[in-house]
mmCIF file of C-alpha atoms in Angstrom:
data_model
loop_
_atom_site.group_PDB
_atom_site.id
_atom_site.type_symbol
_atom_site.label_atom_id
_atom_site.label_comp_id
_atom_site.label_asym_id
_atom_site.label_seq_id
_atom_site.Cartn_x
_atom_site.Cartn_y
_atom_site.Cartn_z
ATOM 1 C CA UNK T 1 0.000 0.000 0.000
ATOM 2 C CA UNK T 2 2.729 2.489 0.867
ATOM 3 C CA UNK T 3 4.027 4.643 -1.958
ATOM 4 C CA UNK T 4 6.358 6.762 0.132
ATOM 5 C CA UNK T 5 8.920 5.981 2.816
ATOM 6 C CA UNK T 6 7.629 8.693 5.149
ATOM 7 C CA UNK T 7 4.061 7.444 5.491
ATOM 8 C CA UNK T 8 4.638 6.472 9.130
ATOM 9 C CA UNK T 9 5.241 10.138 9.915
ATOM 10 C CA UNK T 10 1.624 10.943 9.054
ATOM 11 C CA UNK T 11 -1.501 10.178 11.103
ATOM 12 C CA UNK T 12 -3.674 7.311 9.962
ATOM 13 C CA UNK T 13 -6.869 8.383 8.247
ATOM 14 C CA UNK T 14 -10.006 7.111 6.532
ATOM 15 C CA UNK T 15 -11.684 8.190 3.304
ATOM 16 C CA UNK T 16 -15.476 8.378 3.543
ATOM 17 C CA UNK T 17 -17.660 7.991 0.446
ATOM 18 C CA UNK T 18 -21.359 7.396 -0.175
ATOM 19 C CA UNK T 19 -22.218 5.368 -3.271
ATOM 20 C CA UNK T 20 -25.578 4.800 -4.923
ATOM 21 C CA UNK T 21 -26.815 3.175 -8.100
ATOM 22 C CA UNK T 22 -26.883 6.274 -10.324
ATOM 23 C CA UNK T 23 -23.106 6.684 -10.214
ATOM 24 C CA UNK T 24 -21.316 5.872 -13.478
ATOM 25 C CA UNK T 25 -18.807 3.012 -13.155
ATOM 26 C CA UNK T 26 -16.219 4.927 -15.205
ATOM 27 C CA UNK T 27 -16.441 7.870 -12.800
ATOM 28 C CA UNK T 28 -16.032 5.576 -9.805
ATOM 29 C CA UNK T 29 -12.913 4.026 -11.326
ATOM 30 C CA UNK T 30 -11.359 7.451 -11.925
ATOM 31 C CA UNK T 31 -12.128 8.436 -8.352
ATOM 32 C CA UNK T 32 -10.573 5.260 -6.920
ATOM 33 C CA UNK T 33 -7.480 5.591 -9.095
ATOM 34 C CA UNK T 34 -6.946 9.153 -7.870
ATOM 35 C CA UNK T 35 -7.065 7.870 -4.275
ATOM 36 C CA UNK T 36 -4.493 5.215 -5.085
ATOM 37 C CA UNK T 37 -2.239 7.773 -6.764
ATOM 38 C CA UNK T 38 -1.835 9.858 -3.609
ATOM 39 C CA UNK T 39 1.586 10.705 -2.215
ATOM 40 C CA UNK T 40 0.229 9.558 1.163
ATOM 41 C CA UNK T 41 -2.332 6.772 0.977
ATOM 42 C CA UNK T 42 -5.408 6.350 3.144
ATOM 43 C CA UNK T 43 -5.446 3.480 5.622
ATOM 44 C CA UNK T 44 -9.019 2.586 4.751
ATOM 45 C CA UNK T 45 -11.902 3.524 2.491
ATOM 46 C CA UNK T 46 -15.308 3.485 4.154
ATOM 47 C CA UNK T 47 -17.928 3.156 1.435
ATOM 48 C CA UNK T 48 -21.586 3.516 2.340
ATOM 49 C CA UNK T 49 -23.721 1.565 -0.110
ATOM 50 C CA UNK T 50 -26.836 3.722 -0.086
ATOM 51 C CA UNK T 51 -29.207 1.068 -1.368
ATOM 52 C CA UNK T 52 -28.672 -1.685 -3.971
ATOM 53 C CA UNK T 53 -26.055 -0.974 -6.650
ATOM 54 C CA UNK T 54 -25.978 -1.977 -10.298
ATOM 55 C CA UNK T 55 -23.753 -4.784 -11.582
ATOM 56 C CA UNK T 56 -21.231 -2.377 -13.113
ATOM 57 C CA UNK T 57 -20.542 -0.684 -9.782
ATOM 58 C CA UNK T 58 -20.415 -3.994 -7.901
ATOM 59 C CA UNK T 59 -17.909 -5.354 -10.424
ATOM 60 C CA UNK T 60 -15.588 -2.404 -9.851
ATOM 61 C CA UNK T 61 -15.835 -2.768 -6.080
ATOM 62 C CA UNK T 62 -14.967 -6.460 -6.332
ATOM 63 C CA UNK T 63 -12.020 -5.678 -8.615
ATOM 64 C CA UNK T 64 -10.481 -3.239 -6.131
ATOM 65 C CA UNK T 65 -11.185 -5.595 -3.226
ATOM 66 C CA UNK T 66 -9.105 -8.272 -4.947
ATOM 67 C CA UNK T 67 -6.186 -5.964 -5.709
ATOM 68 C CA UNK T 68 -6.289 -4.083 -2.403
ATOM 69 C CA UNK T 69 -7.504 -6.475 0.295
ATOM 70 C CA UNK T 70 -8.391 -5.036 3.699
ATOM 71 C CA UNK T 71 -8.599 -1.507 2.294
ATOM 72 C CA UNK T 72 -12.374 -1.198 1.809
ATOM 73 C CA UNK T 73 -14.937 -1.288 4.600
ATOM 74 C CA UNK T 74 -18.643 -1.235 3.784
ATOM 75 C CA UNK T 75 -21.720 0.157 5.455
ATOM 76 C CA UNK T 76 -24.761 -1.161 3.609
ATOM 77 C CA UNK T 77 -28.388 -0.050 3.445
ATOM 78 C CA UNK T 78 -31.083 -2.227 1.911
ATOM 79 C CA UNK T 79 -32.796 0.860 0.476
ATOM 80 C CA UNK T 80 -31.722 4.375 -0.438
ATOM 81 C CA UNK T 81 -31.557 6.593 2.654
ATOM 82 C CA UNK T 82 -30.215 9.805 1.151
ATOM 83 C CA UNK T 83 -26.767 11.322 1.516
ATOM 84 C CA UNK T 84 -27.205 12.778 4.998
ATOM 85 C CA UNK T 85 -28.231 9.518 6.653
ATOM 86 C CA UNK T 86 -25.665 7.561 4.637
ATOM 87 C CA UNK T 87 -22.834 9.783 5.882
ATOM 88 C CA UNK T 88 -24.291 9.781 9.391
ATOM 89 C CA UNK T 89 -23.774 6.011 9.435
ATOM 90 C CA UNK T 90 -20.393 6.243 7.733
ATOM 91 C CA UNK T 91 -18.663 8.599 10.175
ATOM 92 C CA UNK T 92 -18.755 6.290 13.235
ATOM 93 C CA UNK T 93 -17.754 3.357 11.010
ATOM 94 C CA UNK T 94 -14.435 5.057 10.228
ATOM 95 C CA UNK T 95 -11.576 3.557 12.241
ATOM 96 C CA UNK T 96 -9.447 6.682 12.464
ATOM 97 C CA UNK T 97 -9.792 10.148 13.971
ATOM 98 C CA UNK T 98 -9.032 11.926 10.699
ATOM 99 C CA UNK T 99 -11.579 11.430 7.913
ATOM 100 C CA UNK T 100 -11.316 12.709 4.344
ATOM 101 C CA UNK T 101 -14.614 13.249 2.526
ATOM 102 C CA UNK T 102 -14.779 12.319 -1.130
ATOM 103 C CA UNK T 103 -17.475 12.134 -3.797
ATOM 104 C CA UNK T 104 -17.371 9.043 -5.989
ATOM 105 C CA UNK T 105 -17.269 11.008 -9.242
ATOM 106 C CA UNK T 106 -14.500 13.479 -8.363
ATOM 107 C CA UNK T 107 -10.715 13.295 -8.661
ATOM 108 C CA UNK T 108 -8.120 14.163 -6.019
ATOM 109 C CA UNK T 109 -4.900 15.925 -6.868
ATOM 110 C CA UNK T 110 -2.064 13.536 -6.037
ATOM 111 C CA UNK T 111 -0.809 15.546 -3.049
ATOM 112 C CA UNK T 112 -4.211 16.376 -1.533
ATOM 113 C CA UNK T 113 -3.974 14.158 1.536
ATOM 114 C CA UNK T 114 -0.339 14.931 2.243
ATOM 115 C CA UNK T 115 -1.034 18.671 2.262
ATOM 116 C CA UNK T 116 -4.057 18.326 4.534
ATOM 117 C CA UNK T 117 -2.355 15.948 6.961
ATOM 118 C CA UNK T 118 0.453 18.454 7.410
ATOM 119 C CA UNK T 119 -2.109 21.081 8.420
ATOM 120 C CA UNK T 120 -3.414 18.833 11.191
ATOM 121 C CA UNK T 121 0.115 17.993 12.314
ATOM 122 C CA UNK T 122 1.040 21.681 12.498
ATOM 123 C CA UNK T 123 -2.148 22.738 14.305
ATOM 124 C CA UNK T 124 -3.512 20.304 16.882
ATOM 125 C CA UNK T 125 -6.545 22.565 17.447
ATOM 126 C CA UNK T 126 -7.658 22.268 13.818
ATOM 127 C CA UNK T 127 -10.968 20.409 13.360
ATOM 128 C CA UNK T 128 -11.717 20.726 9.637
ATOM 129 C CA UNK T 129 -9.652 21.630 6.590
ATOM 130 C CA UNK T 130 -10.740 22.100 2.969
ATOM 131 C CA UNK T 131 -9.554 23.788 -0.214
ATOM 132 C CA UNK T 132 -10.638 25.429 -3.466
ATOM 133 C CA UNK T 133 -11.861 23.270 -6.363
ATOM 134 C CA UNK T 134 -11.545 23.177 -10.119
ATOM 135 C CA UNK T 135 -14.666 22.058 -11.951
ATOM 136 C CA UNK T 136 -14.701 20.058 -15.176
ATOM 137 C CA UNK T 137 -17.293 18.432 -17.391
ATOM 138 C CA UNK T 138 -15.566 15.491 -19.083
ATOM 139 C CA UNK T 139 -11.801 16.044 -18.782
ATOM 140 C CA UNK T 140 -9.626 17.557 -16.046
ATOM 141 C CA UNK T 141 -7.569 19.255 -18.761
ATOM 142 C CA UNK T 142 -10.643 21.283 -19.669
ATOM 143 C CA UNK T 143 -11.538 23.304 -16.574
ATOM 144 C CA UNK T 144 -14.859 25.142 -16.934
ATOM 145 C CA UNK T 145 -14.944 26.931 -13.565
ATOM 146 C CA UNK T 146 -13.284 27.306 -10.176
ATOM 147 C CA UNK T 147 -14.766 27.801 -6.729
ATOM 148 C CA UNK T 148 -12.690 29.633 -4.155
ATOM 149 C CA UNK T 149 -13.620 29.570 -0.493
ATOM 150 C CA UNK T 150 -12.582 31.712 2.501
ATOM 151 C CA UNK T 151 -9.295 30.753 4.138
ATOM 152 C CA UNK T 152 -9.200 31.664 7.823
ATOM 153 C CA UNK T 153 -11.523 30.560 10.605
ATOM 154 C CA UNK T 154 -12.977 34.051 11.061
ATOM 155 C CA UNK T 155 -13.598 34.394 7.329
ATOM 156 C CA UNK T 156 -15.220 30.952 7.244
ATOM 157 C CA UNK T 157 -17.599 31.780 10.098
ATOM 158 C CA UNK T 158 -18.702 34.985 8.410
ATOM 159 C CA UNK T 159 -19.048 33.374 4.964
ATOM 160 C CA UNK T 160 -21.107 30.456 6.265
ATOM 161 C CA UNK T 161 -23.844 32.882 7.261
ATOM 162 C CA UNK T 162 -24.827 33.205 3.586
ATOM 163 C CA UNK T 163 -23.085 30.466 1.603
ATOM 164 C CA UNK T 164 -21.278 27.214 2.175
ATOM 165 C CA UNK T 165 -17.776 28.028 3.410
ATOM 166 C CA UNK T 166 -16.284 24.684 2.402
ATOM 167 C CA UNK T 167 -16.202 22.624 -0.763
ATOM 168 C CA UNK T 168 -17.494 19.437 0.829
ATOM 169 C CA UNK T 169 -15.556 16.989 -1.363
ATOM 170 C CA UNK T 170 -12.278 18.613 -0.253
ATOM 171 C CA UNK T 171 -12.638 18.483 3.507
ATOM 172 C CA UNK T 172 -10.694 16.458 6.015
ATOM 173 C CA UNK T 173 -12.083 16.573 9.521
ATOM 174 C CA UNK T 174 -11.752 15.046 12.958
ATOM 175 C CA UNK T 175 -14.251 12.295 13.658
ATOM 176 C CA UNK T 176 -14.655 13.388 17.276
ATOM 177 C CA UNK T 177 -15.413 16.968 16.225
ATOM 178 C CA UNK T 178 -18.115 15.861 13.781
ATOM 179 C CA UNK T 179 -19.744 13.611 16.360
ATOM 180 C CA UNK T 180 -19.526 16.350 19.012
ATOM 181 C CA UNK T 181 -21.389 18.647 16.636
ATOM 182 C CA UNK T 182 -24.197 16.161 16.093
ATOM 183 C CA UNK T 183 -22.905 14.370 12.981
ATOM 184 C CA UNK T 184 -24.607 14.547 9.578
ATOM 185 C CA UNK T 185 -28.389 14.779 9.400
ATOM 186 C CA UNK T 186 -31.118 14.351 6.809
ATOM 187 C CA UNK T 187 -31.083 17.704 4.999
ATOM 188 C CA UNK T 188 -31.600 17.067 1.267
ATOM 189 C CA UNK T 189 -29.055 18.908 -0.908
ATOM 190 C CA UNK T 190 -27.650 20.704 2.163
ATOM 191 C CA UNK T 191 -26.241 17.843 4.253
ATOM 192 C CA UNK T 192 -22.706 19.182 4.400
ATOM 193 C CA UNK T 193 -23.803 22.791 4.748
ATOM 194 C CA UNK T 194 -25.767 21.989 7.889
ATOM 195 C CA UNK T 195 -22.804 20.120 9.365
ATOM 196 C CA UNK T 196 -20.476 23.087 8.804
ATOM 197 C CA UNK T 197 -23.005 25.327 10.564
ATOM 198 C CA UNK T 198 -23.263 23.101 13.606
ATOM 199 C CA UNK T 199 -19.488 22.607 13.774
ATOM 200 C CA UNK T 200 -19.024 26.386 13.820
ATOM 201 C CA UNK T 201 -21.637 26.753 16.571
ATOM 202 C CA UNK T 202 -19.886 23.990 18.540
ATOM 203 C CA UNK T 203 -16.677 26.032 18.417
ATOM 204 C CA UNK T 204 -14.767 23.895 15.925
ATOM 205 C CA UNK T 205 -11.768 25.517 14.251
ATOM 206 C CA UNK T 206 -11.526 25.425 10.470
ATOM 207 C CA UNK T 207 -9.409 26.593 7.583
ATOM 208 C CA UNK T 208 -9.225 26.263 3.819
ATOM 209 C CA UNK T 209 -5.976 25.798 1.919
ATOM 210 C CA UNK T 210 -5.329 28.427 -0.734
ATOM 211 C CA UNK T 211 -4.945 25.846 -3.482
ATOM 212 C CA UNK T 212 -7.029 23.570 -5.712
ATOM 213 C CA UNK T 213 -6.800 20.028 -4.314
ATOM 214 C CA UNK T 214 -9.802 18.369 -5.967
ATOM 215 C CA UNK T 215 -11.159 18.252 -9.506
ATOM 216 C CA UNK T 216 -14.964 18.234 -9.364
ATOM 217 C CA UNK T 217 -17.154 16.763 -12.073
ATOM 218 C CA UNK T 218 -19.861 19.231 -13.014
ATOM 219 C CA UNK T 219 -21.843 20.249 -16.099
ATOM 220 C CA UNK T 220 -25.417 20.885 -17.133
ATOM 221 C CA UNK T 221 -26.743 17.897 -15.179
ATOM 222 C CA UNK T 222 -25.393 19.287 -11.912
ATOM 223 C CA UNK T 223 -26.665 22.777 -12.652
ATOM 224 C CA UNK T 224 -30.112 21.459 -13.569
ATOM 225 C CA UNK T 225 -30.320 19.740 -10.165
ATOM 226 C CA UNK T 226 -29.781 23.119 -8.541
ATOM 227 C CA UNK T 227 -32.866 24.627 -10.089
ATOM 228 C CA UNK T 228 -36.619 24.481 -9.864
ATOM 229 C CA UNK T 229 -39.144 25.007 -7.108
ATOM 230 C CA UNK T 230 -38.341 21.712 -5.356
ATOM 231 C CA UNK T 231 -34.664 22.649 -5.042
ATOM 232 C CA UNK T 232 -35.527 26.107 -3.780
ATOM 233 C CA UNK T 233 -37.805 24.708 -1.064
ATOM 234 C CA UNK T 234 -35.106 22.327 0.177
ATOM 235 C CA UNK T 235 -32.510 25.078 0.102
ATOM 236 C CA UNK T 236 -34.742 27.562 1.927
ATOM 237 C CA UNK T 237 -35.539 25.028 4.662
ATOM 238 C CA UNK T 238 -31.840 24.516 5.370
ATOM 239 C CA UNK T 239 -30.991 28.224 5.314
ATOM 240 C CA UNK T 240 -33.894 28.854 7.674
ATOM 241 C CA UNK T 241 -32.360 26.364 10.072
ATOM 242 C CA UNK T 242 -28.998 28.177 9.838
ATOM 243 C CA UNK T 243 -30.885 31.303 10.917
ATOM 244 C CA UNK T 244 -32.781 29.485 13.682
ATOM 245 C CA UNK T 245 -29.569 27.984 15.051
ATOM 246 C CA UNK T 246 -28.290 31.516 15.518
ATOM 247 C CA UNK T 247 -25.388 31.643 13.070
ATOM 248 C CA UNK T 248 -27.043 33.840 10.436
ATOM 249 C CA UNK T 249 -29.007 37.030 10.979
ATOM 250 C CA UNK T 250 -32.478 37.513 9.533
ATOM 251 C CA UNK T 251 -30.908 39.824 6.956
ATOM 252 C CA UNK T 252 -28.481 37.053 5.944
ATOM 253 C CA UNK T 253 -31.387 34.626 5.693
ATOM 254 C CA UNK T 254 -33.439 36.914 3.446
ATOM 255 C CA UNK T 255 -30.444 37.697 1.239
ATOM 256 C CA UNK T 256 -29.754 34.007 0.556
ATOM 257 C CA UNK T 257 -33.414 33.332 -0.177
ATOM 258 C CA UNK T 258 -33.659 36.156 -2.702
ATOM 259 C CA UNK T 259 -30.458 35.133 -4.495
ATOM 260 C CA UNK T 260 -31.380 31.442 -4.632
ATOM 261 C CA UNK T 261 -34.945 32.179 -5.709
ATOM 262 C CA UNK T 262 -33.617 34.087 -8.721
ATOM 263 C CA UNK T 263 -30.987 31.448 -9.564
ATOM 264 C CA UNK T 264 -33.221 28.410 -9.041
ATOM 265 C CA UNK T 265 -36.073 29.635 -11.216
ATOM 266 C CA UNK T 266 -34.073 30.933 -14.174
ATOM 267 C CA UNK T 267 -33.794 28.804 -17.351
ATOM 268 C CA UNK T 268 -30.984 26.243 -17.364
ATOM 269 C CA UNK T 269 -28.758 28.078 -19.852
ATOM 270 C CA UNK T 270 -28.980 31.324 -17.916
ATOM 271 C CA UNK T 271 -28.406 29.460 -14.648
ATOM 272 C CA UNK T 272 -25.274 27.933 -16.159
ATOM 273 C CA UNK T 273 -23.915 31.391 -16.932
ATOM 274 C CA UNK T 274 -24.728 32.573 -13.416
ATOM 275 C CA UNK T 275 -22.892 29.643 -11.850
ATOM 276 C CA UNK T 276 -19.816 30.013 -14.024
ATOM 277 C CA UNK T 277 -19.576 33.807 -14.220
ATOM 278 C CA UNK T 278 -21.047 35.017 -10.928
ATOM 279 C CA UNK T 279 -20.952 32.184 -8.376
ATOM 280 C CA UNK T 280 -17.608 30.813 -9.519
ATOM 281 C CA UNK T 281 -14.303 32.484 -10.381
#
């Protein structure tokens, strides 16, 4: 498993992923290969099977099990529970204090984990660490957008009042800090956002690295999921809870509702331009 001689100098850590049947097998393979190409490798992958998977996904899982025995640990649900409840079950299943979140269709830069582990080594008070992202549609050589996030803890707290202060697929966090904050919850489309809010309220310390450590698969399908009345209702319910928990002011709450109402109900092509030109860099 070890690709570098200095791996013993780094803390052990888990990678946490939720997998369900709509994932494309080719995307899953690219994700796994990026995890195996890291300068510091994870000690385990905890994969939550959120309901039955198709044969293509199961075949890939079996292939990696054969080549990398004892690496993958499963948490299995008989039916789809949704991302929040899947991750809620996955966190306590992780064997190590440090957990790296990952989406099964994204790609890690080869030094992602090494850079984040160093942050936790250098700051024992750190609870969560993320980074910027580069977004692509079909090929990581063809970047269509970037999303930058605030860097310092104070900036993160202020930013979270109106928008998500972390790119969820980039974060590494302490298991104990997540559990202390209440763990993930069922909050459709806003599962990670609600966790960041409750971690901030619990006094957890965070930072984002001023670099792009993960390539995120995006495109019209992702943007279309972030539109329509159904999406707006789910989003507004979560932002209302951020306000009720006391992190955001009523002014912050109204501002986010107005912005998301406009974005969610615009036609797809216009929404794409808004995401790329206004909400991304």
